[in-house]
XYZ file of C-alpha atoms in Angstrom:
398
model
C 185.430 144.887 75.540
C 184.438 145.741 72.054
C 181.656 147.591 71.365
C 179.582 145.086 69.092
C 180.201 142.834 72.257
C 178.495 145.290 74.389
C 175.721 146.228 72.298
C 174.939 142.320 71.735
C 174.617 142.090 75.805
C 173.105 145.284 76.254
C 170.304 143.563 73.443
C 170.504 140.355 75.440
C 169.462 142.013 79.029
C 166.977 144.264 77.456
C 165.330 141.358 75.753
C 165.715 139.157 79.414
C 163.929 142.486 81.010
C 161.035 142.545 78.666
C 160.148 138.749 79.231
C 160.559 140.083 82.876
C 158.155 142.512 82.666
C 155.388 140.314 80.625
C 155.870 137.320 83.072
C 155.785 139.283 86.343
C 153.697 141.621 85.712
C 150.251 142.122 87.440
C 148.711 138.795 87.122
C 145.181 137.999 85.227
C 142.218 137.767 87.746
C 140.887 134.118 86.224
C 138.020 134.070 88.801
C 137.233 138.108 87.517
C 134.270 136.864 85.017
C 133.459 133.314 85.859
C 130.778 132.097 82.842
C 130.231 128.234 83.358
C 127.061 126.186 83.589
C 126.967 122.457 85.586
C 124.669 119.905 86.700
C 125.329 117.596 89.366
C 125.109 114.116 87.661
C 125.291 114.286 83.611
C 124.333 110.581 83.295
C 121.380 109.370 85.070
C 118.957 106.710 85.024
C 116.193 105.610 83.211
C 113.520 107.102 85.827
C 111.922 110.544 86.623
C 113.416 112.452 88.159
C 114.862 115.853 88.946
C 118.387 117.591 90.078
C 120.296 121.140 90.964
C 122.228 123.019 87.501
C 124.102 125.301 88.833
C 125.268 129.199 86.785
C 128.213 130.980 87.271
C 127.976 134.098 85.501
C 128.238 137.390 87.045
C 125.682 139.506 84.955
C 122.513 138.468 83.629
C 121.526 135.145 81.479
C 119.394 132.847 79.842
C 119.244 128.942 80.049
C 117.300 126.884 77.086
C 117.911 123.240 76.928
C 118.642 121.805 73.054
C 118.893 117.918 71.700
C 119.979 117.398 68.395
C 116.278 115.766 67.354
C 114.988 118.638 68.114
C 112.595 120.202 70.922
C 113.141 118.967 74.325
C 109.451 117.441 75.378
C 111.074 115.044 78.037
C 113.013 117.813 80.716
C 111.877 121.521 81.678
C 114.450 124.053 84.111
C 112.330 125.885 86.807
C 114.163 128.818 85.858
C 115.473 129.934 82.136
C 116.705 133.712 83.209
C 117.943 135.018 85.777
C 121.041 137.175 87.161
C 124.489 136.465 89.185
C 125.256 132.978 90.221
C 122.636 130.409 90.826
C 122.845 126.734 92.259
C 119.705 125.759 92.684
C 118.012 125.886 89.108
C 116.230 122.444 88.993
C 116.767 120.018 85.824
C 112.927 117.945 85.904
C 113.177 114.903 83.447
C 110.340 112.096 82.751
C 110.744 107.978 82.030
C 112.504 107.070 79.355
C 110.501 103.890 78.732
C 112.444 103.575 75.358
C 115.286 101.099 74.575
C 117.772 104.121 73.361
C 119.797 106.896 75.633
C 118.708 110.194 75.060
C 120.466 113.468 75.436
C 120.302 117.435 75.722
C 122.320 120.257 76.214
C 122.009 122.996 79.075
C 122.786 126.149 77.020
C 123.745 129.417 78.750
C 123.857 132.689 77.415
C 124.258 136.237 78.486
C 124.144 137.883 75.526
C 127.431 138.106 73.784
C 128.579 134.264 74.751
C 127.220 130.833 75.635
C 128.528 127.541 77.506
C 126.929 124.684 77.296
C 127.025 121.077 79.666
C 125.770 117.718 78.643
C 122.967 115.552 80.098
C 122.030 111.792 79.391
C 119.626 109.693 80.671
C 119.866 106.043 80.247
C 117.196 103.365 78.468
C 115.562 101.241 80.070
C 116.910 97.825 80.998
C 115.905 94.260 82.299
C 117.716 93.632 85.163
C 118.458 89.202 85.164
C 116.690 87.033 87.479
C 113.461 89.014 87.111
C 111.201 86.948 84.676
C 108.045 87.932 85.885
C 108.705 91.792 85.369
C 109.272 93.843 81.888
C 111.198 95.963 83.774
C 110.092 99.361 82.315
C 109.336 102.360 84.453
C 110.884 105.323 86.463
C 114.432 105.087 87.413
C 115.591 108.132 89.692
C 112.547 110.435 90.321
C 109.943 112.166 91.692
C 106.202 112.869 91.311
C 103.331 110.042 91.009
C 104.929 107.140 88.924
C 102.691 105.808 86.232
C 102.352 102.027 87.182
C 100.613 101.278 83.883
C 104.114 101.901 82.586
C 106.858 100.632 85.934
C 104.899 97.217 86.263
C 107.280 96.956 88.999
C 105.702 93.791 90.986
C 107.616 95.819 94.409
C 105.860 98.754 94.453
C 102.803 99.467 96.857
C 99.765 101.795 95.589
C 100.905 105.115 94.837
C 97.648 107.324 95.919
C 98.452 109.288 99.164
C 98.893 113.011 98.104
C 100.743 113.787 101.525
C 103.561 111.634 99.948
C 106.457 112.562 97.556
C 107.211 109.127 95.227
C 110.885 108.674 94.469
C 113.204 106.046 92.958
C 117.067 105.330 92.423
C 118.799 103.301 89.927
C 122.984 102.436 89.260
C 125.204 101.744 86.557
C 127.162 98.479 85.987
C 128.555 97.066 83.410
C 127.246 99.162 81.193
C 123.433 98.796 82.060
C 121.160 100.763 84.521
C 119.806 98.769 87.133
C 116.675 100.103 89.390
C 118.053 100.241 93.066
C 114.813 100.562 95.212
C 111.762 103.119 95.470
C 110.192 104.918 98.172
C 107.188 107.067 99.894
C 108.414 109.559 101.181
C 106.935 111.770 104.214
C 108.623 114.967 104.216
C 106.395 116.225 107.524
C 107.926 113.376 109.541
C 111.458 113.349 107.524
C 111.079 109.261 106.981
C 110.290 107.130 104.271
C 106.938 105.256 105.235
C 108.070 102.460 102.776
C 111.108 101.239 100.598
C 110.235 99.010 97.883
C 113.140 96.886 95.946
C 113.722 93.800 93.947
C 115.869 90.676 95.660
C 117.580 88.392 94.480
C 121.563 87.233 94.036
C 122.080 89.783 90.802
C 121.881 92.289 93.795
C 123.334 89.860 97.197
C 126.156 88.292 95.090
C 129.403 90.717 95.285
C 131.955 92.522 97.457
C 130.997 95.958 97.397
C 130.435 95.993 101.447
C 129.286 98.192 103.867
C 130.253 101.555 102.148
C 129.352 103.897 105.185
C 128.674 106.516 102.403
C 126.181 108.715 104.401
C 124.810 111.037 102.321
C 121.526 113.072 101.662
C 119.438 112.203 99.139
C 120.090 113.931 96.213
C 117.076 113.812 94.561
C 115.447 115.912 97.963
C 118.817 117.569 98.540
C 118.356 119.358 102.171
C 114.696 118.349 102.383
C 116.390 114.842 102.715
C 117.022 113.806 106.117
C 120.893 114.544 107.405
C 122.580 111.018 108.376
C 125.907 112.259 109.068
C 126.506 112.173 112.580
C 123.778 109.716 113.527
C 120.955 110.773 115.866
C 121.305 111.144 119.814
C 120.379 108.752 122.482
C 119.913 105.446 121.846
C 118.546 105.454 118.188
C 120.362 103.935 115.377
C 120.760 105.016 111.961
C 118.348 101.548 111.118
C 118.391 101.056 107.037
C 114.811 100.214 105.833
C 116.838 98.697 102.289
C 119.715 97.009 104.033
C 123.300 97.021 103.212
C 123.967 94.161 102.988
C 121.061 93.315 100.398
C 122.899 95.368 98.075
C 126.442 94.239 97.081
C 126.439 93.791 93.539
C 128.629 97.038 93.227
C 129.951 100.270 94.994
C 126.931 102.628 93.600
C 124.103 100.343 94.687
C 125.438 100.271 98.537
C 126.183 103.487 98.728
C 122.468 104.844 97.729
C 121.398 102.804 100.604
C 123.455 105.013 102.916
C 121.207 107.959 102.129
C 119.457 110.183 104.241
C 116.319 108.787 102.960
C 116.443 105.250 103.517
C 117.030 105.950 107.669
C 115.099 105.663 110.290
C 116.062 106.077 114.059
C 115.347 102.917 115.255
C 116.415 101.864 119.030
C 119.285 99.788 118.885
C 118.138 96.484 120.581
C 115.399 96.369 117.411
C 117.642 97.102 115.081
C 120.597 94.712 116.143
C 118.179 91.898 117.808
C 114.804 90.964 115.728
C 114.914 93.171 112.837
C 118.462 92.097 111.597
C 117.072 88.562 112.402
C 114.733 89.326 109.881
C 116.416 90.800 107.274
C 118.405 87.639 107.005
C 115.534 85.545 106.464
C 114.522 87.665 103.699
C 118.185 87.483 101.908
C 118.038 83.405 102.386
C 114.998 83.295 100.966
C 115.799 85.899 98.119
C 118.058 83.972 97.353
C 116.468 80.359 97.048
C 114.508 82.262 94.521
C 114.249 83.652 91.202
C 113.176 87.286 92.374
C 111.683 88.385 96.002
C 109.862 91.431 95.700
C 109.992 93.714 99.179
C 108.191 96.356 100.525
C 110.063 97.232 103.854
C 108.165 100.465 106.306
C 107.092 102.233 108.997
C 104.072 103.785 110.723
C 103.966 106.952 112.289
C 100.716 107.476 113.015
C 100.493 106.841 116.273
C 103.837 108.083 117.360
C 104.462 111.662 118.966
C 108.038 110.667 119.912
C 111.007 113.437 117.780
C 114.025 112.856 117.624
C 116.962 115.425 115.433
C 118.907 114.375 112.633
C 122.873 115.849 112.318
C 121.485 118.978 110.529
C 118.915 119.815 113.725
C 115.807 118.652 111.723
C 113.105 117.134 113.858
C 112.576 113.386 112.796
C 109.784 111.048 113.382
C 110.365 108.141 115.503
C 108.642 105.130 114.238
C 106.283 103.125 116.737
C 106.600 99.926 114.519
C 108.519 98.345 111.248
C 106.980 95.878 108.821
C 107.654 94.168 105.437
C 105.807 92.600 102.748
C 107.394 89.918 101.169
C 106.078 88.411 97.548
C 108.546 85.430 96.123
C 108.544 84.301 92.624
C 110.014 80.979 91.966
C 109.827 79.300 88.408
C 110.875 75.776 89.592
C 109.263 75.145 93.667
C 107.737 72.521 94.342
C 106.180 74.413 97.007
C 104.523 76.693 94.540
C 105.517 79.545 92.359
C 104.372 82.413 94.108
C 104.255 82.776 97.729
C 103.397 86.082 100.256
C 104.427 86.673 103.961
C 104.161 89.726 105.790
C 105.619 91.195 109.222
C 105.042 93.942 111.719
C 106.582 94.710 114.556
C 106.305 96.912 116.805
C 109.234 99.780 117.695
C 110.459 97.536 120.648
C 113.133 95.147 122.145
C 112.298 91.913 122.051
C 113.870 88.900 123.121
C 114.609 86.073 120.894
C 114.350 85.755 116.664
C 111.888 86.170 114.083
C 109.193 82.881 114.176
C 106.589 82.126 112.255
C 104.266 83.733 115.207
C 105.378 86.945 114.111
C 104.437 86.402 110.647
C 100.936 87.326 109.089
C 99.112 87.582 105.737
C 99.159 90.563 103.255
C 95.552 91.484 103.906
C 96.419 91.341 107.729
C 98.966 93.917 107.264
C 97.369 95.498 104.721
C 94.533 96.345 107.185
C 97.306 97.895 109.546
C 98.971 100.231 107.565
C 96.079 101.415 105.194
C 98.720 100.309 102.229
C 97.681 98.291 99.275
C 100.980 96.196 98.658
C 101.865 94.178 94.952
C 99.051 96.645 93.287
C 100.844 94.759 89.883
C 100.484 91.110 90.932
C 96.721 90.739 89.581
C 98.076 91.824 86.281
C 100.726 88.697 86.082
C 98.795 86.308 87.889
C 94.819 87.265 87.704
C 92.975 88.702 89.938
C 91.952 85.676 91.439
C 94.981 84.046 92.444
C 96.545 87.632 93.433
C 93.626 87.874 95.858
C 94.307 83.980 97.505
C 97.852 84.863 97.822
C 97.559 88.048 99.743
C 95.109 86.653 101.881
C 97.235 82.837 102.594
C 98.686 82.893 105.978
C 103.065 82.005 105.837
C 102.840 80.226 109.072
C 101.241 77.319 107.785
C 103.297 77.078 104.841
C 106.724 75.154 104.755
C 107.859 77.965 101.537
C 108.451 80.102 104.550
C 109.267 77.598 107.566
């Protein structure tokens, strides 16, 4: 072999050698100096609400949220400093009762760099089939809503400090949608009432029965754990059924959370109360909107039972629902109330109009004021004669 030949080989293996040694050598640690900032859901709804940011940074930092008009008046972090990784830093945000999306950032810095993440939060929309109601208000949230500004004709008075006030909303097509609302009692680990709008925007679709048990992310582990059911003869029983929401994946599966269960014995919640919540889809949807406030009492009940994660779990002693309908076009009148209680029980047979009662009755039960925004649509006057008209003498019902 000549010796150019071997020097141009010798060149060649030392050159294969060095790429040997750069590619092989002792690997970069990419988890070494994680520095990343997240929050759970960057697009929400219109509503109040709040959610977990989590840090991954493994000395110390700051957090400072930013919007490009300026100072962020709408959202606060419970914590802007802090040191090592951190996953529960809560994101608070109010209404946006406004017809735009807004936006921040969620800046962190520890001292010679900065990430950043992106949150939006929807406007507010009209959802169709709801003449009677602006539609403005909370979306996802927490914290006393301000009905001068929901004017949601579902929602119940909002007055009982022992109660954390929450609502969700979904996406489709482009527009945010509210879902349902809800008091909820985290001593007993049940919601004492779910409030939501009816009709067949929300009936009509194929979505069906998700099964997507979650908690509730708005209460996180403060939620009640669904997962593996509860023991004995109790049924996960849905207070917002599934079936009343299957316009669209999203709005089924927040009826699968943690918050919207109850155990419920399974002979109520297969026999009478399914009975029920049919009646209220059929007549949902022979109207323009049905407004329902679905619940529970508790009060007299000393009965526990655990959810999957071990937490101890009301049982309810009875189930009711309020019922206002809003129909442009009856002949049998344009609004029309019905109410229900019944007690935590099997019963034999269906729902009849024996079993039905006026909003005062059941107002006088439960201690709740129901439709607290009716007088403002219809006057105080008429409000007060429909809450007080009894359904089983009307043929809008029977």
């Amino acid at each position: 072999m000549k010796y150019n030949s071997i020097i141009k080989v010798a060149v060649a293996v030392m050159a294969v050698c060095g790429l040997m040694l750069t590619s092989c050598g002792k690997p970069e640690d990419k988890t070494r100096d994680v520095f990343n900032v997240s929050v759970k859901s960057p697009k929400v709804g219109s509503g109040k609400g709040q959610q977990f940011v989590s840090v991954k940074c493994s000395g110390s930092w700051t957090l400072a949220l930013v919007a490009d008009e300026g100072e962020v008046d709408w959202a606060e972090l419970s914590v802007t400093s802090g040191q090592g990784d951190k996953n529960n830093v809560v994101l608070k945000y109010e209404v946006n009762a406004t017809e735009s999306t807004r936006s921040l950032k969620i800046v962190l810095d520890n001292g010679s760099r900065w990430t950043e993440c992106a949150f939006e939060q929807a406007a507010t929309e009209k959802h169709p089939d709801d003449d009677p109601d602006d539609g403005s208000g909370s979306g996802s949230g927490q914290g006393s809503m301000d009905l001068t500004k929901t004017g949601w004709l579902e929602l119940p008075a909002m007055d009982d400090p022992a109660l954390g006030y929450y609502s969700h909303s979904f996406q489709m097509g482009g527009k945010t949608y509210r879902n349902y609302s809800f008091g909820w009692s985290q001593k007993d680990r049940v919601a004492l009432w779910v409030a939501y709008p009816l009709c067949k925007f929300y009936t009509n679709g194929s979505a069906g029965r998700t099964n997507a048990w979650a908690l509730d992310p708005l209460l996180g582990e403060d939620s009640a754990a669904p997962f593996g059911g509860y023991a004995g003869s109790y049924a996960r029983g849905h207070q917002i059924p599934s079936a009343d929401r299957q316009c669209c994946y999203d709005a089924n599966a927040q009826t699968f959370y943690g918050t919207n269960m109850t155990p419920q014995l399974n002979d109520h919640n297969e026999g009478i109360w399914a009975d029920l919540e049919g009646k209220v889809r059929g007549w949902a949807n022979t109207s323009d909107t049905t407004y329902v406030v679905t619940g529970v009492t508790v009060s007299a009940s000393s009965k526990k039972e655990e959810d999957s994660y071990g937490n101890s779990v009301t049982i309810p002693d009875a189930y009711f629902k309020a019922i206002l309908k809003y129909s442009k076009s009856s002949t049998l009148g344009t609004w029309n109330a019905a109410a229900f209680y019944l007690e935590h029980r099997a019963y034999s047979g269906n729902i009849t109009k024996s079993h039905s009662m006026s909003i005062d009755e059941l107002e006088e039960i439960t201690g709740i004021d129901f439709f607290v925004n009716l007088p403002a649509k219809v006057g105080e006057e008429q409000a007060a004669k429909l809450e007080a008209a009894d359904p089983a003498s009307s043929s809008a019902w029977w």
